[in-house]
PDB file of C-alpha atoms in Angstrom:
ATOM      1  CA  MET A  29      65.774  80.478  88.317  1.00 49.00           C
ATOM      2  CA  THR A  30      67.631  81.413  85.140  1.00 53.00           C
ATOM      3  CA  LEU A  31      68.908  84.615  86.761  1.00 53.00           C
ATOM      4  CA  MET A  32      69.921  82.664  89.857  1.00 56.00           C
ATOM      5  CA  LYS A  33      71.839  80.120  87.789  1.00 58.00           C
ATOM      6  CA  ARG A  34      73.627  82.574  85.512  1.00 63.00           C
ATOM      7  CA  HIS A  35      74.368  85.247  88.094  1.00 76.00           C
ATOM      8  CA  ALA A  36      74.462  83.353  91.386  1.00 80.00           C
ATOM      9  CA  ALA A  37      77.197  85.524  92.947  1.00 81.00           C
ATOM     10  CA  LEU A  38      75.431  88.743  91.950  1.00 83.00           C
ATOM     11  CA  VAL A  39      72.032  87.629  93.268  1.00 82.00           C
ATOM     12  CA  GLY A  40      73.392  86.319  96.578  1.00 86.00           C
ATOM     13  CA  SER A  41      75.615  89.372  97.119  1.00 87.00           C
ATOM     14  CA  PHE A  42      72.806  91.825  96.449  1.00 87.00           C
ATOM     15  CA  LEU A  43      70.278  90.025  98.664  1.00 88.00           C
ATOM     16  CA  GLY A  44      72.734  89.486 101.523  1.00 88.00           C
ATOM     17  CA  THR A  45      74.108  93.047 101.510  1.00 90.00           C
ATOM     18  CA  SER A  46      70.656  94.614 101.227  1.00 90.00           C
ATOM     19  CA  LEU A  47      69.191  92.501 104.039  1.00 89.00           C
ATOM     20  CA  MET A  48      72.191  93.165 106.297  1.00 87.00           C
ATOM     21  CA  GLY A  49      71.867  96.911 105.741  1.00 86.00           C
ATOM     22  CA  LEU A  50      68.129  96.825 106.419  1.00 89.00           C
ATOM     23  CA  ALA A  51      68.599  94.659 109.526  1.00 86.00           C
ATOM     24  CA  TYR A  52      71.181  97.064 110.900  1.00 84.00           C
ATOM     25  CA  LEU A  53      68.944 100.096 110.370  1.00 85.00           C
ATOM     26  CA  VAL A  54      65.989  98.341 112.042  1.00 85.00           C
ATOM     27  CA  LEU A  55      67.943  96.913 114.983  1.00 81.00           C
ATOM     28  CA  SER A  56      70.394  99.718 115.703  1.00 76.00           C
ATOM     29  CA  GLY A  57      69.845 102.734 113.529  1.00 76.00           C
ATOM     30  CA  LEU A  58      72.669 105.022 112.489  1.00 79.00           C
ATOM     31  CA  PRO A  59      74.823 106.457 115.317  1.00 79.00           C
ATOM     32  CA  LYS A  60      74.255 110.115 116.149  1.00 78.00           C
ATOM     33  CA  TYR A  61      77.793 110.852 117.342  1.00 77.00           C
ATOM     34  CA  PHE A  62      81.314 109.870 116.430  1.00 82.00           C
ATOM     35  CA  TYR A  63      83.262 108.174 119.194  1.00 80.00           C
ATOM     36  CA  GLY A  64      86.436 106.177 119.809  1.00 83.00           C
ATOM     37  CA  ASP A  65      88.793 105.724 116.869  1.00 83.00           C
ATOM     38  CA  ASP A  66      86.243 107.220 114.451  1.00 85.00           C
ATOM     39  CA  TYR A  67      86.125 110.438 116.453  1.00 86.00           C
ATOM     40  CA  LEU A  68      89.926 110.666 116.680  1.00 84.00           C
ATOM     41  CA  LEU A  69      90.243 110.078 112.933  1.00 85.00           C
ATOM     42  CA  LEU A  70      87.661 112.759 112.125  1.00 86.00           C
ATOM     43  CA  MET A  71      89.243 115.319 114.474  1.00 87.00           C
ATOM     44  CA  SER A  72      92.765 114.675 113.211  1.00 83.00           C
ATOM     45  CA  SER A  73      91.609 115.046 109.608  1.00 84.00           C
ATOM     46  CA  ARG A  74      90.289 118.518 110.480  1.00 84.00           C
ATOM     47  CA  SER A  75      93.557 119.651 112.051  1.00 81.00           C
ATOM     48  CA  PRO A  76      96.356 121.214 109.965  1.00 79.00           C
ATOM     49  CA  ASN A  77      99.028 118.560 109.406  1.00 76.00           C
ATOM     50  CA  GLY A  78      96.837 116.033 111.232  1.00 76.00           C
ATOM     51  CA  TYR A  79      96.562 112.371 110.294  1.00 79.00           C
ATOM     52  CA  ALA A  80      94.648 111.936 107.009  1.00 79.00           C
ATOM     53  CA  SER A  81      94.241 115.702 106.698  1.00 77.00           C
ATOM     54  CA  SER A  82      95.524 115.837 103.102  1.00 76.00           C
ATOM     55  CA  LEU A  83      96.499 113.707 100.148  1.00 73.00           C
ATOM     56  CA  ILE A  84     100.119 114.827 100.547  1.00 72.00           C
ATOM     57  CA  GLY A  85     100.127 113.249 103.990  1.00 65.00           C
ATOM     58  CA  CYS A  86      99.707 109.781 102.484  1.00 64.00           C
ATOM     59  CA  VAL A  87     103.495 109.659 102.092  1.00 66.00           C
ATOM     60  CA  ASN A  88     104.507 110.457 105.650  1.00 65.00           C
ATOM     61  CA  ASP A  89     101.417 110.122 107.837  1.00 64.00           C
ATOM     62  CA  LEU A  90     101.807 107.687 110.716  1.00 62.00           C
ATOM     63  CA  GLY A  91      98.767 106.715 112.750  1.00 58.00           C
ATOM     64  CA  SER A  92      99.664 104.935 115.998  1.00 58.00           C
ATOM     65  CA  GLY A  93     103.063 104.243 114.455  1.00 65.00           C
ATOM     66  CA  LYS A  94     101.524 102.497 111.410  1.00 73.00           C
ATOM     67  CA  TRP A  95     102.145 103.541 107.816  1.00 78.00           C
ATOM     68  CA  ARG A  96      99.049 102.995 105.664  1.00 83.00           C
ATOM     69  CA  PRO A  97      99.455 105.310 102.656  1.00 84.00           C
ATOM     70  CA  MET A  98      96.691 103.807 100.493  1.00 87.00           C
ATOM     71  CA  PHE A  99      94.198 104.138 103.330  1.00 86.00           C
ATOM     72  CA  VAL A 100      95.236 107.733 104.053  1.00 85.00           C
ATOM     73  CA  CYS A 101      95.155 108.596 100.354  1.00 87.00           C
ATOM     74  CA  SER A 102      91.614 107.242  99.990  1.00 89.00           C
ATOM     75  CA  VAL A 103      90.127 108.258 103.351  1.00 89.00           C
ATOM     76  CA  ALA A 104      91.368 111.884 103.308  1.00 87.00           C
ATOM     77  CA  PRO A 105      89.011 113.037 100.493  1.00 89.00           C
ATOM     78  CA  VAL A 106      86.232 110.829 101.883  1.00 92.00           C
ATOM     79  CA  LEU A 107      86.466 112.537 105.287  1.00 90.00           C
ATOM     80  CA  LYS A 108      86.430 115.966 103.619  1.00 89.00           C
ATOM     81  CA  LEU A 109      83.393 115.000 101.561  1.00 92.00           C
ATOM     82  CA  PHE A 110      81.357 113.067 104.139  1.00 91.00           C
ATOM     83  CA  ASP A 111      82.519 114.849 107.319  1.00 87.00           C
ATOM     84  CA  ASP A 112      80.373 113.560 110.225  1.00 86.00           C
ATOM     85  CA  ARG A 113      77.502 112.167 108.160  1.00 87.00           C
ATOM     86  CA  TYR A 114      77.360 108.551 109.260  1.00 87.00           C
ATOM     87  CA  TRP A 115      74.884 107.525 106.600  1.00 89.00           C
ATOM     88  CA  CYS A 116      77.442 108.319 103.868  1.00 91.00           C
ATOM     89  CA  TYR A 117      80.002 105.958 105.400  1.00 91.00           C
ATOM     90  CA  PHE A 118      77.248 103.389 105.817  1.00 90.00           C
ATOM     91  CA  LEU A 119      76.395 103.445 102.094  1.00 92.00           C
ATOM     92  CA  LEU A 120      80.068 103.415 101.084  1.00 93.00           C
ATOM     93  CA  ASN A 121      80.820 100.419 103.300  1.00 92.00           C
ATOM     94  CA  LEU A 122      77.747  98.569 102.041  1.00 92.00           C
ATOM     95  CA  GLY A 123      79.031  99.052  98.506  1.00 93.00           C
ATOM     96  CA  LEU A 124      82.441  97.657  99.465  1.00 93.00           C
ATOM     97  CA  ILE A 125      80.851  94.682 101.250  1.00 92.00           C
ATOM     98  CA  PHE A 126      78.802  93.990  98.120  1.00 93.00           C
ATOM     99  CA  LEU A 127      81.970  93.978  95.962  1.00 93.00           C
ATOM    100  CA  ILE A 128      83.714  91.667  98.446  1.00 93.00           C
ATOM    101  CA  CYS A 129      80.789  89.213  98.346  1.00 91.00           C
ATOM    102  CA  LEU A 130      80.725  89.354  94.560  1.00 91.00           C
ATOM    103  CA  THR A 131      84.465  88.611  94.352  1.00 92.00           C
ATOM    104  CA  VAL A 132      84.171  85.714  96.815  1.00 91.00           C
ATOM    105  CA  GLY A 133      81.259  84.295  94.835  1.00 89.00           C
ATOM    106  CA  ASN A 134      83.203  84.461  91.586  1.00 87.00           C
ATOM    107  CA  LEU A 135      86.189  82.767  93.222  1.00 87.00           C
ATOM    108  CA  LEU A 136      84.023  79.946  94.574  1.00 86.00           C
ATOM    109  CA  HIS A 137      82.263  79.404  91.267  1.00 82.00           C
ATOM    110  CA  ARG A 138      85.289  79.791  88.992  1.00 79.00           C
ATOM    111  CA  PHE A 139      87.952  77.863  90.860  1.00 76.00           C
ATOM    112  CA  PHE A 140      86.100  75.518  93.218  1.00 76.00           C
ATOM    113  CA  LYS A 141      83.203  74.635  90.917  1.00 77.00           C
ATOM    114  CA  ILE A 142      80.608  74.568  93.690  1.00 79.00           C
ATOM    115  CA  PRO A 143      76.902  74.558  92.679  1.00 79.00           C
ATOM    116  CA  GLU A 144      75.133  77.851  92.055  1.00 80.00           C
ATOM    117  CA  TRP A 145      72.849  77.491  95.079  1.00 78.00           C
ATOM    118  CA  SER A 146      75.913  77.003  97.320  1.00 83.00           C
ATOM    119  CA  VAL A 147      77.468  80.186  95.919  1.00 85.00           C
ATOM    120  CA  VAL A 148      74.254  82.074  96.702  1.00 86.00           C
ATOM    121  CA  VAL A 149      74.180  80.760 100.288  1.00 86.00           C
ATOM    122  CA  CYS A 150      77.853  81.543 100.910  1.00 86.00           C
ATOM    123  CA  VAL A 151      77.756  85.124  99.665  1.00 88.00           C
ATOM    124  CA  PHE A 152      74.342  85.709 101.248  1.00 88.00           C
ATOM    125  CA  VAL A 153      75.615  84.981 104.775  1.00 88.00           C
ATOM    126  CA  LEU A 154      78.941  86.772 104.311  1.00 86.00           C
ATOM    127  CA  PRO A 155      77.592  90.300 105.070  1.00 87.00           C
ATOM    128  CA  PHE A 156      76.338  89.010 108.439  1.00 86.00           C
ATOM    129  CA  SER A 157      79.825  88.077 109.608  1.00 82.00           C
ATOM    130  CA  ARG A 158      81.223  89.823 112.674  1.00 78.00           C
ATOM    131  CA  PHE A 159      83.891  91.460 110.505  1.00 78.00           C
ATOM    132  CA  ALA A 160      81.328  93.025 108.161  1.00 79.00           C
ATOM    133  CA  TRP A 161      79.094  94.071 111.053  1.00 73.00           C
ATOM    134  CA  TYR A 162      82.045  95.742 112.784  1.00 71.00           C
ATOM    135  CA  GLY A 163      82.916  98.024 109.881  1.00 72.00           C
ATOM    136  CA  ARG A 164      79.463  98.847 108.570  1.00 77.00           C
ATOM    137  CA  VAL A 165      79.383 102.563 109.532  1.00 78.00           C
ATOM    138  CA  SER A 166      82.993 103.296 110.467  1.00 84.00           C
ATOM    139  CA  PRO A 167      85.325 105.440 108.339  1.00 88.00           C
ATOM    140  CA  TYR A 168      87.840 102.695 109.096  1.00 88.00           C
ATOM    141  CA  GLY A 169      85.584 100.394 107.085  1.00 89.00           C
ATOM    142  CA  LEU A 170      87.303 101.864 104.037  1.00 91.00           C
ATOM    143  CA  MET A 171      90.606 100.504 105.336  1.00 90.00           C
ATOM    144  CA  GLU A 172      89.318  97.064 106.332  1.00 90.00           C
ATOM    145  CA  PHE A 173      87.090  96.422 103.344  1.00 93.00           C
ATOM    146  CA  GLY A 174      89.416  98.111 100.843  1.00 93.00           C
ATOM    147  CA  ALA A 175      92.361  95.978 101.974  1.00 93.00           C
ATOM    148  CA  LEU A 176      90.258  92.798 101.911  1.00 93.00           C
ATOM    149  CA  LEU A 177      88.857  93.574  98.455  1.00 94.00           C
ATOM    150  CA  PHE A 178      92.340  93.979  96.971  1.00 94.00           C
ATOM    151  CA  ALA A 179      93.517  90.850  98.826  1.00 93.00           C
ATOM    152  CA  LEU A 180      90.701  88.863  97.219  1.00 93.00           C
ATOM    153  CA  SER A 181      91.521  90.413  93.844  1.00 93.00           C
ATOM    154  CA  PHE A 182      95.101  89.253  94.392  1.00 91.00           C
ATOM    155  CA  ALA A 183      93.850  85.714  95.081  1.00 89.00           C
ATOM    156  CA  GLN A 184      91.743  85.773  91.925  1.00 89.00           C
ATOM    157  CA  GLN A 185      94.581  86.935  89.675  1.00 88.00           C
ATOM    158  CA  PHE A 186      97.030  84.617  91.402  1.00 85.00           C
ATOM    159  CA  MET A 187      94.840  81.625  90.622  1.00 85.00           C
ATOM    160  CA  PHE A 188      94.539  82.801  87.021  1.00 84.00           C
ATOM    161  CA  ALA A 189      98.324  83.138  86.820  1.00 80.00           C
ATOM    162  CA  LEU A 190      98.915  79.630  88.139  1.00 78.00           C
ATOM    163  CA  GLU A 191      96.285  78.105  85.892  1.00 80.00           C
ATOM    164  CA  ARG A 192      97.049  79.927  82.649  1.00 76.00           C
ATOM    165  CA  LYS A 193     100.683  80.985  83.171  1.00 71.00           C
ATOM    166  CA  SER A 194      99.544  84.485  82.233  1.00 74.00           C
ATOM    167  CA  VAL A 195     102.210  87.181  82.644  1.00 77.00           C
ATOM    168  CA  ARG A 196      99.499  89.824  82.889  1.00 83.00           C
ATOM    169  CA  SER A 197      97.874  88.003  85.810  1.00 83.00           C
ATOM    170  CA  TRP A 198     101.250  87.783  87.597  1.00 81.00           C
ATOM    171  CA  TYR A 199     101.658  91.540  87.335  1.00 82.00           C
ATOM    172  CA  LEU A 200      98.082  92.198  88.428  1.00 87.00           C
ATOM    173  CA  ALA A 201      98.440  89.812  91.375  1.00 86.00           C
ATOM    174  CA  GLY A 202     101.595  91.590  92.492  1.00 84.00           C
ATOM    175  CA  GLY A 203      99.968  95.003  92.131  1.00 87.00           C
ATOM    176  CA  PHE A 204      96.857  93.994  94.081  1.00 90.00           C
ATOM    177  CA  ALA A 205      98.986  92.444  96.852  1.00 89.00           C
ATOM    178  CA  ALA A 206     101.035  95.644  97.143  1.00 87.00           C
ATOM    179  CA  ILE A 207      97.939  97.862  97.263  1.00 90.00           C
ATOM    180  CA  SER A 208      96.317  95.615  99.871  1.00 92.00           C
ATOM    181  CA  GLY A 209      99.456  95.743 102.021  1.00 89.00           C
ATOM    182  CA  LEU A 210      99.531  99.549 101.765  1.00 88.00           C
ATOM    183  CA  PHE A 211      95.939  99.655 103.015  1.00 91.00           C
ATOM    184  CA  HIS A 212      96.768  97.500 106.044  1.00 88.00           C
ATOM    185  CA  GLU A 213     100.070  95.961 107.087  1.00 86.00           C
ATOM    186  CA  ARG A 214      98.542  92.551 107.856  1.00 88.00           C
ATOM    187  CA  TYR A 215      98.396  91.861 104.117  1.00 89.00           C
ATOM    188  CA  HIS A 216     102.127  92.270 103.541  1.00 85.00           C
ATOM    189  CA  VAL A 217     102.326  88.500 103.803  1.00 85.00           C
ATOM    190  CA  LEU A 218     100.581  88.250 100.420  1.00 85.00           C
ATOM    191  CA  ILE A 219     103.598  89.806  98.711  1.00 78.00           C
ATOM    192  CA  ALA A 220     105.968  87.293 100.276  1.00 78.00           C
ATOM    193  CA  ALA A 221     103.660  84.332  99.582  1.00 74.00           C
ATOM    194  CA  GLY A 222     103.056  85.389  95.997  1.00 71.00           C
ATOM    195  CA  PHE A 223     106.745  85.910  95.331  1.00 72.00           C
ATOM    196  CA  LEU A 224     107.629  82.507  96.784  1.00 70.00           C
ATOM    197  CA  VAL A 225     105.086  80.595  94.707  1.00 68.00           C
ATOM    198  CA  ALA A 226     106.000  82.579  91.588  1.00 66.00           C
ATOM    199  CA  LEU A 227     109.666  81.731  92.128  1.00 66.00           C
ATOM    200  CA  ILE A 228     108.887  78.030  92.480  1.00 63.00           C
ATOM    201  CA  ASN A 229     106.682  77.991  89.382  1.00 62.00           C
ATOM    202  CA  VAL A 230     108.661  80.257  87.090  1.00 59.00           C
ATOM    203  CA  ARG A 231     110.441  77.385  85.279  1.00 53.00           C
ATOM    204  CA  ASN A 232     107.636  74.865  85.494  1.00 53.00           C
ATOM    205  CA  LYS A 233     104.957  74.096  82.976  1.00 52.00           C
ATOM    206  CA  ARG A 234     101.372  75.137  83.564  1.00 49.00           C
ATOM    207  CA  THR A 235     100.490  74.531  87.204  1.00 48.00           C
ATOM    208  CA  ARG A 236      97.371  72.542  87.894  1.00 51.00           C
ATOM    209  CA  ILE A 237      95.230  73.841  90.731  1.00 46.00           C
ATOM    210  CA  PRO A 238      94.014  71.058  93.028  1.00 45.00           C
ATOM    211  CA  ILE A 239      90.259  71.228  93.595  1.00 41.00           C
TER     212      ILE A 239
END
């Protein structure tokens, strides 16, 4: 009980991620073949000048007309290292899901003051969401979970910045928002939202966060 109370987010994240991974292996097992977008990504990474074929390509690679340099920069070495071994992507994505759950748990506990048992329940069920289940073995899980992890890190630093008026947290929030947006374009809105709130609060005293 002491461990549960002091490290509620850690306990819930570990149990939820582990059980989700075990449930997936029992119910489905790892795929034997790449298909769909995963197959196209793997094949293009093997082709000279193909999408995600090199770190240099992170500057100018366009996949389906979308520029995602942070994803390309991170997935290119991963594809070279893991190749078509699905179990490697599975373990990598489980690790990212665990970090996402841990970040969500810390946000809930730190800023919303919910009880420890509620934190455990929330982060325990998170790995069983449709979003987590979708990206569990896909190389594109690195894009989805990486972008979400940095978006949550942005939210965490943004809350710190509003609460403490910390310049360091403002810079970190901006950096995390930019990285998240360069993983996936849907998170570009974080940059605009963060800039707007920062502009409104720049001359104000410490901002109180409504709970």
